[in-house]
């Protein structure tokens, strides 16, 4: 049996074959394809050379060409090949548009509740074909490592970043005092007053806990933590029960909980900066670029909401 040089089969040759078979003449096929008649003839000739057999019988004159038995086989298979290529082109276009493909996203607890839902909802509307997988950790070192080893494409993070990562700043999240409702008069509370109270905190390996605790230790050498939990809701519950007060980023506080009060601290602690980060030297899928863009938009709305609920004297940059 003759061996067909499949590598010599060009999709343009197959498109010409389909066009001539459907139009009946080289001239009409050329008009449909936007080629010259000689260009179509050359493509069919190249196809026949690759196959080692003619695909059309050419009766001459005005009579239409007719497919040979080889032409019938190649036409059927050529249509399948062209359909697969069309599907591939459409899928690639969707991927390039950030509309499909897997996306691994890192997050931490307060970003998961305050920012992430809006971003995921926007992604579902704009790119329902993207499959988002989430990994949550309140220790930035875990998220940095997952970005570095490629486990995550992008991640919400706080604090300083290693040189291997790039990021977009999303918002500034101020630290506040969370106390039982009515414990203090409305308005700021002195940091020295808060620091000597029994404290409810997050685990020591929490990135935002380290930021807040560092500032407290500048005022009181050994702040007295009576309870630690990774659950922001549990922190609020312990404060509500009168077990102590908490120094938390504002994003960690439920805005609808009227059983606790939020106060500015004097002096104001340095705010934590919330970013979305990715590995500098790694090509991101287009869906990641879309996710970063939507995160910036949603975070801007979240920052506006924070401004409306911040205690007196605190600013959100």
mmCIF file of N, CA and C in Angstrom, residues 60-166:
data_model
loop_
_atom_site.group_PDB
_atom_site.id
_atom_site.type_symbol
_atom_site.label_atom_id
_atom_site.label_comp_id
_atom_site.label_asym_id
_atom_site.label_seq_id
_atom_site.Cartn_x
_atom_site.Cartn_y
_atom_site.Cartn_z
ATOM 1 N N UNK A 60 -13.413 18.987 -17.946
ATOM 2 C CA UNK A 60 -13.143 20.127 -18.814
ATOM 3 C C UNK A 60 -14.412 20.861 -19.205
ATOM 4 N N UNK A 61 -14.235 22.078 -19.724
ATOM 5 C CA UNK A 61 -15.380 22.874 -20.136
ATOM 6 C C UNK A 61 -16.197 23.327 -18.930
ATOM 7 N N UNK A 62 -17.471 23.588 -19.168
ATOM 8 C CA UNK A 62 -18.318 24.103 -18.076
ATOM 9 C C UNK A 62 -18.793 23.009 -17.116
ATOM 10 N N UNK A 63 -18.500 21.759 -17.451
ATOM 11 C CA UNK A 63 -18.995 20.670 -16.610
ATOM 12 C C UNK A 63 -18.291 20.685 -15.256
ATOM 13 N N UNK A 64 -19.016 20.404 -14.164
ATOM 14 C CA UNK A 64 -18.397 20.422 -12.831
ATOM 15 C C UNK A 64 -17.409 19.269 -12.665
ATOM 16 N N UNK A 65 -16.424 19.524 -11.805
ATOM 17 C CA UNK A 65 -15.473 18.459 -11.489
ATOM 18 C C UNK A 65 -16.178 17.412 -10.633
ATOM 19 N N UNK A 66 -15.604 16.217 -10.609
ATOM 20 C CA UNK A 66 -16.186 15.134 -9.823
ATOM 21 C C UNK A 66 -15.110 14.538 -8.914
ATOM 22 N N UNK A 67 -15.500 14.213 -7.711
ATOM 23 C CA UNK A 67 -14.572 13.596 -6.775
ATOM 24 C C UNK A 67 -14.203 12.184 -7.242
ATOM 25 N N UNK A 68 -12.945 11.853 -7.106
ATOM 26 C CA UNK A 68 -12.500 10.487 -7.336
ATOM 27 C C UNK A 68 -12.794 9.673 -6.075
ATOM 28 N N UNK A 69 -12.690 8.354 -6.130
ATOM 29 C CA UNK A 69 -12.849 7.555 -4.899
ATOM 30 C C UNK A 69 -11.902 8.024 -3.791
ATOM 31 N N UNK A 70 -10.640 8.360 -4.166
ATOM 32 C CA UNK A 70 -9.721 8.911 -3.162
ATOM 33 C C UNK A 70 -10.242 10.250 -2.643
ATOM 34 N N UNK A 71 -10.758 11.044 -3.562
ATOM 35 C CA UNK A 71 -11.291 12.348 -3.165
ATOM 36 C C UNK A 71 -12.438 12.224 -2.175
ATOM 37 N N UNK A 72 -13.299 11.226 -2.348
ATOM 38 C CA UNK A 72 -14.425 11.014 -1.428
ATOM 39 C C UNK A 72 -13.912 10.732 -0.010
ATOM 40 N N UNK A 73 -12.895 9.853 0.073
ATOM 41 C CA UNK A 73 -12.335 9.509 1.383
ATOM 42 C C UNK A 73 -11.691 10.739 2.029
ATOM 43 N N UNK A 74 -10.871 11.442 1.247
ATOM 44 C CA UNK A 74 -10.153 12.596 1.806
ATOM 45 C C UNK A 74 -11.128 13.708 2.183
ATOM 46 N N UNK A 75 -12.205 13.875 1.404
ATOM 47 C CA UNK A 75 -13.200 14.906 1.727
ATOM 48 C C UNK A 75 -13.837 14.628 3.089
ATOM 49 N N UNK A 76 -14.249 13.367 3.326
ATOM 50 C CA UNK A 76 -14.892 13.020 4.594
ATOM 51 C C UNK A 76 -13.937 13.246 5.759
ATOM 52 N N UNK A 77 -12.687 12.757 5.604
ATOM 53 C CA UNK A 77 -11.713 12.927 6.683
ATOM 54 C C UNK A 77 -11.290 14.391 6.822
ATOM 55 N N UNK A 78 -11.197 15.083 5.700
ATOM 56 C CA UNK A 78 -10.808 16.496 5.733
ATOM 57 C C UNK A 78 -11.821 17.341 6.479
ATOM 58 N N UNK A 79 -13.106 17.039 6.286
ATOM 59 C CA UNK A 79 -14.128 17.776 7.029
ATOM 60 C C UNK A 79 -13.989 17.547 8.529
ATOM 61 N N UNK A 80 -13.646 16.315 8.901
ATOM 62 C CA UNK A 80 -13.449 16.027 10.328
ATOM 63 C C UNK A 80 -12.250 16.804 10.872
ATOM 64 N N UNK A 81 -11.164 16.795 10.099
ATOM 65 C CA UNK A 81 -9.958 17.508 10.535
ATOM 66 C C UNK A 81 -10.250 18.996 10.685
ATOM 67 N N UNK A 82 -10.925 19.575 9.725
ATOM 68 C CA UNK A 82 -11.218 21.004 9.774
ATOM 69 C C UNK A 82 -12.156 21.339 10.935
ATOM 70 N N UNK A 83 -13.086 20.420 11.220
ATOM 71 C CA UNK A 83 -13.984 20.652 12.355
ATOM 72 C C UNK A 83 -13.206 20.629 13.670
ATOM 73 N N UNK A 84 -12.266 19.680 13.790
ATOM 74 C CA UNK A 84 -11.433 19.620 15.006
ATOM 75 C C UNK A 84 -10.589 20.878 15.126
ATOM 76 N N UNK A 85 -10.004 21.332 14.036
ATOM 77 C CA UNK A 85 -9.198 22.550 14.066
ATOM 78 C C UNK A 85 -10.037 23.768 14.428
ATOM 79 N N UNK A 86 -11.268 23.814 13.922
ATOM 80 C CA UNK A 86 -12.150 24.935 14.266
ATOM 81 C C UNK A 86 -12.488 24.928 15.751
ATOM 82 N N UNK A 87 -12.752 23.721 16.295
ATOM 83 C CA UNK A 87 -13.022 23.610 17.731
ATOM 84 C C UNK A 87 -11.797 24.022 18.545
ATOM 85 N N UNK A 88 -10.613 23.581 18.081
ATOM 86 C CA UNK A 88 -9.382 23.935 18.791
ATOM 87 C C UNK A 88 -9.157 25.441 18.768
ATOM 88 N N UNK A 89 -9.384 26.059 17.616
ATOM 89 C CA UNK A 89 -9.206 27.512 17.506
ATOM 90 C C UNK A 89 -10.162 28.252 18.431
ATOM 91 N N UNK A 90 -11.414 27.768 18.512
ATOM 92 C CA UNK A 90 -12.392 28.406 19.393
ATOM 93 C C UNK A 90 -12.000 28.247 20.860
ATOM 94 N N UNK A 91 -11.508 27.042 21.218
ATOM 95 C CA UNK A 91 -11.095 26.798 22.606
ATOM 96 C C UNK A 91 -9.881 27.646 22.965
ATOM 97 N N UNK A 92 -8.928 27.755 22.053
ATOM 98 C CA UNK A 92 -7.748 28.596 22.292
ATOM 99 C C UNK A 92 -8.158 30.053 22.450
ATOM 100 N N UNK A 93 -9.098 30.493 21.621
ATOM 101 C CA UNK A 93 -9.566 31.880 21.724
ATOM 102 C C UNK A 93 -10.229 32.132 23.066
ATOM 103 N N UNK A 94 -11.017 31.151 23.549
ATOM 104 C CA UNK A 94 -11.645 31.309 24.869
ATOM 105 C C UNK A 94 -10.593 31.347 25.968
ATOM 106 N N UNK A 95 -9.559 30.485 25.825
ATOM 107 C CA UNK A 95 -8.485 30.479 26.825
ATOM 108 C C UNK A 95 -7.731 31.803 26.810
ATOM 109 N N UNK A 96 -7.378 32.280 25.614
ATOM 110 C CA UNK A 96 -6.652 33.542 25.507
ATOM 111 C C UNK A 96 -7.470 34.716 26.040
ATOM 112 N N UNK A 97 -8.788 34.594 25.958
ATOM 113 C CA UNK A 97 -9.659 35.646 26.481
ATOM 114 C C UNK A 97 -9.908 35.518 27.972
ATOM 115 N N UNK A 98 -9.262 34.538 28.613
ATOM 116 C CA UNK A 98 -9.448 34.347 30.050
ATOM 117 C C UNK A 98 -10.803 33.796 30.408
ATOM 118 N N UNK A 99 -11.419 33.045 29.484
ATOM 119 C CA UNK A 99 -12.782 32.572 29.687
ATOM 120 C C UNK A 99 -12.856 31.104 30.100
ATOM 121 N N UNK A 100 -11.725 30.409 30.106
ATOM 122 C CA UNK A 100 -11.767 28.982 30.409
ATOM 123 C C UNK A 100 -10.445 28.553 31.023
ATOM 124 N N UNK A 101 -10.413 27.326 31.534
ATOM 125 C CA UNK A 101 -9.202 26.763 32.101
ATOM 126 C C UNK A 101 -9.207 26.778 33.613
ATOM 127 N N UNK A 102 -8.321 25.990 34.241
ATOM 128 C CA UNK A 102 -8.225 25.965 35.709
ATOM 129 C C UNK A 102 -7.493 27.196 36.226
ATOM 130 N N UNK A 103 -7.830 27.604 37.443
ATOM 131 C CA UNK A 103 -7.176 28.744 38.089
ATOM 132 C C UNK A 103 -7.074 28.450 39.584
ATOM 133 N N UNK A 104 -5.839 28.378 40.095
ATOM 134 C CA UNK A 104 -5.598 28.091 41.515
ATOM 135 C C UNK A 104 -5.358 29.410 42.245
ATOM 136 N N UNK A 105 -6.194 29.682 43.242
ATOM 137 C CA UNK A 105 -6.174 30.968 43.947
ATOM 138 C C UNK A 105 -5.925 30.741 45.432
ATOM 139 N N UNK A 106 -4.972 31.470 45.993
ATOM 140 C CA UNK A 106 -4.720 31.448 47.425
ATOM 141 C C UNK A 106 -5.437 32.597 48.106
ATOM 142 N N UNK A 107 -5.822 32.389 49.341
ATOM 143 C CA UNK A 107 -6.563 33.432 50.059
ATOM 144 C C UNK A 107 -6.358 33.254 51.556
ATOM 145 N N UNK A 108 -6.728 34.271 52.319
ATOM 146 C CA UNK A 108 -6.736 34.173 53.775
ATOM 147 C C UNK A 108 -8.132 34.547 54.256
ATOM 148 N N UNK A 109 -8.418 34.291 55.532
ATOM 149 C CA UNK A 109 -9.793 34.271 56.019
ATOM 150 C C UNK A 109 -10.582 35.547 55.725
ATOM 151 N N UNK A 110 -10.032 36.708 56.067
ATOM 152 C CA UNK A 110 -10.817 37.934 55.883
ATOM 153 C C UNK A 110 -10.974 38.292 54.407
ATOM 154 N N UNK A 111 -9.956 37.967 53.586
ATOM 155 C CA UNK A 111 -10.119 38.162 52.140
ATOM 156 C C UNK A 111 -11.178 37.219 51.595
ATOM 157 N N UNK A 112 -11.246 36.004 52.177
ATOM 158 C CA UNK A 112 -12.232 35.017 51.726
ATOM 159 C C UNK A 112 -13.658 35.490 51.968
ATOM 160 N N UNK A 113 -13.870 36.248 53.033
ATOM 161 C CA UNK A 113 -15.230 36.682 53.361
ATOM 162 C C UNK A 113 -15.563 38.054 52.786
ATOM 163 N N UNK A 114 -14.556 38.928 52.645
ATOM 164 C CA UNK A 114 -14.849 40.313 52.263
ATOM 165 C C UNK A 114 -14.595 40.618 50.789
ATOM 166 N N UNK A 115 -13.602 39.974 50.177
ATOM 167 C CA UNK A 115 -13.215 40.307 48.798
ATOM 168 C C UNK A 115 -13.540 39.181 47.826
ATOM 169 N N UNK A 116 -13.168 37.967 48.212
ATOM 170 C CA UNK A 116 -13.258 36.830 47.293
ATOM 171 C C UNK A 116 -14.661 36.576 46.739
ATOM 172 N N UNK A 117 -15.740 36.645 47.558
ATOM 173 C CA UNK A 117 -17.063 36.344 46.991
ATOM 174 C C UNK A 117 -17.425 37.250 45.808
ATOM 175 N N UNK A 118 -17.104 38.532 45.921
ATOM 176 C CA UNK A 118 -17.408 39.450 44.820
ATOM 177 C C UNK A 118 -16.603 39.137 43.580
ATOM 178 N N UNK A 119 -15.338 38.732 43.762
ATOM 179 C CA UNK A 119 -14.491 38.406 42.615
ATOM 180 C C UNK A 119 -14.972 37.127 41.942
ATOM 181 N N UNK A 120 -15.293 36.115 42.748
ATOM 182 C CA UNK A 120 -15.775 34.847 42.177
ATOM 183 C C UNK A 120 -17.090 35.060 41.432
ATOM 184 N N UNK A 121 -17.987 35.854 41.996
ATOM 185 C CA UNK A 121 -19.258 36.131 41.319
ATOM 186 C C UNK A 121 -19.018 36.833 39.989
ATOM 187 N N UNK A 122 -18.095 37.792 39.975
ATOM 188 C CA UNK A 122 -17.786 38.502 38.730
ATOM 189 C C UNK A 122 -17.139 37.565 37.717
ATOM 190 N N UNK A 123 -16.286 36.654 38.191
ATOM 191 C CA UNK A 123 -15.670 35.678 37.290
ATOM 192 C C UNK A 123 -16.716 34.738 36.714
ATOM 193 N N UNK A 124 -17.671 34.324 37.525
ATOM 194 C CA UNK A 124 -18.741 33.435 37.038
ATOM 195 C C UNK A 124 -19.538 34.110 35.926
ATOM 196 N N UNK A 125 -19.779 35.405 36.079
ATOM 197 C CA UNK A 125 -20.535 36.145 35.063
ATOM 198 C C UNK A 125 -19.704 36.328 33.794
ATOM 199 N N UNK A 126 -18.434 36.696 33.963
ATOM 200 C CA UNK A 126 -17.598 37.037 32.814
ATOM 201 C C UNK A 126 -16.955 35.815 32.168
ATOM 202 N N UNK A 127 -16.631 34.802 32.976
ATOM 203 C CA UNK A 127 -15.896 33.646 32.466
ATOM 204 C C UNK A 127 -16.348 32.375 33.168
ATOM 205 N N UNK A 128 -17.575 31.903 32.872
ATOM 206 C CA UNK A 128 -18.096 30.723 33.572
ATOM 207 C C UNK A 128 -17.312 29.450 33.308
ATOM 208 N N UNK A 129 -16.475 29.436 32.275
ATOM 209 C CA UNK A 129 -15.693 28.246 31.969
ATOM 210 C C UNK A 129 -14.432 28.099 32.806
ATOM 211 N N UNK A 130 -14.100 29.107 33.614
ATOM 212 C CA UNK A 130 -12.902 29.028 34.459
ATOM 213 C C UNK A 130 -13.231 28.215 35.711
ATOM 214 N N UNK A 131 -12.411 27.205 35.988
ATOM 215 C CA UNK A 131 -12.602 26.369 37.176
ATOM 216 C C UNK A 131 -11.665 26.864 38.280
ATOM 217 N N UNK A 132 -12.232 27.553 39.264
ATOM 218 C CA UNK A 132 -11.433 28.147 40.335
ATOM 219 C C UNK A 132 -11.258 27.147 41.472
ATOM 220 N N UNK A 133 -10.009 26.926 41.865
ATOM 221 C CA UNK A 133 -9.691 26.096 43.020
ATOM 222 C C UNK A 133 -9.044 26.993 44.073
ATOM 223 N N UNK A 134 -9.501 26.873 45.337
ATOM 224 C CA UNK A 134 -9.064 27.776 46.396
ATOM 225 C C UNK A 134 -8.206 27.055 47.430
ATOM 226 N N UNK A 135 -7.236 27.769 47.943
ATOM 227 C CA UNK A 135 -6.414 27.282 49.059
ATOM 228 C C UNK A 135 -6.317 28.416 50.072
ATOM 229 N N UNK A 136 -6.737 28.159 51.309
ATOM 230 C CA UNK A 136 -6.752 29.222 52.321
ATOM 231 C C UNK A 136 -5.707 28.974 53.394
ATOM 232 N N UNK A 137 -5.000 30.031 53.776
ATOM 233 C CA UNK A 137 -4.064 29.982 54.889
ATOM 234 C C UNK A 137 -3.933 31.387 55.457
ATOM 235 N N UNK A 138 -3.864 31.497 56.784
ATOM 236 C CA UNK A 138 -3.646 32.792 57.411
ATOM 237 C C UNK A 138 -2.166 33.063 57.652
ATOM 238 N N UNK A 139 -1.307 32.182 57.154
ATOM 239 C CA UNK A 139 0.137 32.392 57.231
ATOM 240 C C UNK A 139 0.642 32.701 55.828
ATOM 241 N N UNK A 140 1.102 33.941 55.634
ATOM 242 C CA UNK A 140 1.570 34.335 54.308
ATOM 243 C C UNK A 140 2.704 33.459 53.800
ATOM 244 N N UNK A 141 3.522 32.922 54.698
ATOM 245 C CA UNK A 141 4.639 32.075 54.252
ATOM 246 C C UNK A 141 4.121 30.873 53.465
ATOM 247 N N UNK A 142 2.993 30.306 53.889
ATOM 248 C CA UNK A 142 2.403 29.176 53.158
ATOM 249 C C UNK A 142 1.969 29.604 51.755
ATOM 250 N N UNK A 143 1.350 30.775 51.669
ATOM 251 C CA UNK A 143 0.869 31.258 50.377
ATOM 252 C C UNK A 143 2.043 31.622 49.466
ATOM 253 N N UNK A 144 3.092 32.239 50.034
ATOM 254 C CA UNK A 144 4.277 32.556 49.235
ATOM 255 C C UNK A 144 4.895 31.286 48.670
ATOM 256 N N UNK A 145 5.009 30.252 49.504
ATOM 257 C CA UNK A 145 5.614 28.990 49.058
ATOM 258 C C UNK A 145 4.785 28.347 47.956
ATOM 259 N N UNK A 146 3.455 28.407 48.084
ATOM 260 C CA UNK A 146 2.583 27.802 47.069
ATOM 261 C C UNK A 146 2.659 28.560 45.751
ATOM 262 N N UNK A 147 2.854 29.879 45.812
ATOM 263 C CA UNK A 147 3.072 30.649 44.591
ATOM 264 C C UNK A 147 4.418 30.290 43.964
ATOM 265 N N UNK A 148 5.431 30.157 44.790
ATOM 266 C CA UNK A 148 6.773 29.855 44.286
ATOM 267 C C UNK A 148 6.838 28.486 43.610
ATOM 268 N N UNK A 149 6.147 27.479 44.183
ATOM 269 C CA UNK A 149 6.252 26.138 43.591
ATOM 270 C C UNK A 149 5.198 25.874 42.517
ATOM 271 N N UNK A 150 4.392 26.875 42.203
ATOM 272 C CA UNK A 150 3.417 26.734 41.125
ATOM 273 C C UNK A 150 2.105 26.104 41.532
ATOM 274 N N UNK A 151 1.938 25.788 42.826
ATOM 275 C CA UNK A 151 0.659 25.243 43.283
ATOM 276 C C UNK A 151 -0.456 26.261 43.099
ATOM 277 N N UNK A 152 -0.139 27.541 43.311
ATOM 278 C CA UNK A 152 -1.104 28.626 43.136
ATOM 279 C C UNK A 152 -0.697 29.494 41.950
ATOM 280 N N UNK A 153 -1.691 29.990 41.229
ATOM 281 C CA UNK A 153 -1.436 30.960 40.162
ATOM 282 C C UNK A 153 -1.356 32.370 40.740
ATOM 283 N N UNK A 154 -2.322 32.722 41.581
ATOM 284 C CA UNK A 154 -2.358 34.035 42.227
ATOM 285 C C UNK A 154 -2.808 33.835 43.666
ATOM 286 N N UNK A 155 -2.546 34.830 44.520
ATOM 287 C CA UNK A 155 -2.975 34.711 45.900
ATOM 288 C C UNK A 155 -3.155 36.085 46.526
ATOM 289 N N UNK A 156 -4.179 36.208 47.365
ATOM 290 C CA UNK A 156 -4.306 37.369 48.231
ATOM 291 C C UNK A 156 -3.274 37.221 49.341
ATOM 292 N N UNK A 157 -2.552 38.285 49.643
ATOM 293 C CA UNK A 157 -1.515 38.244 50.676
ATOM 294 C C UNK A 157 -1.501 39.576 51.412
ATOM 295 N N UNK A 158 -0.825 39.595 52.573
ATOM 296 C CA UNK A 158 -0.589 40.840 53.306
ATOM 297 C C UNK A 158 0.901 40.929 53.620
ATOM 298 N N UNK A 159 1.337 42.140 53.940
ATOM 299 C CA UNK A 159 2.718 42.314 54.379
ATOM 300 C C UNK A 159 3.715 42.309 53.237
ATOM 301 N N UNK A 160 4.978 42.149 53.615
ATOM 302 C CA UNK A 160 6.079 42.204 52.651
ATOM 303 C C UNK A 160 6.128 40.940 51.801
ATOM 304 N N UNK A 161 6.582 41.124 50.566
ATOM 305 C CA UNK A 161 6.673 40.005 49.632
ATOM 306 C C UNK A 161 8.117 39.667 49.333
ATOM 307 N N UNK A 162 8.441 38.385 49.117
ATOM 308 C CA UNK A 162 9.794 38.032 48.671
ATOM 309 C C UNK A 162 10.032 38.544 47.258
ATOM 310 N N UNK A 163 11.290 38.627 46.868
ATOM 311 C CA UNK A 163 11.651 39.187 45.561
ATOM 312 C C UNK A 163 11.157 38.342 44.400
ATOM 313 N N UNK A 164 10.786 37.096 44.675
ATOM 314 C CA UNK A 164 10.315 36.205 43.603
ATOM 315 C C UNK A 164 8.884 36.518 43.175
ATOM 316 N N UNK A 165 8.183 37.359 43.936
ATOM 317 C CA UNK A 165 6.765 37.622 43.673
ATOM 318 C C UNK A 165 6.533 39.064 43.245
ATOM 319 N N UNK A 166 5.555 39.228 42.384
ATOM 320 C CA UNK A 166 5.046 40.545 42.008
ATOM 321 C C UNK A 166 3.619 40.664 42.522
#
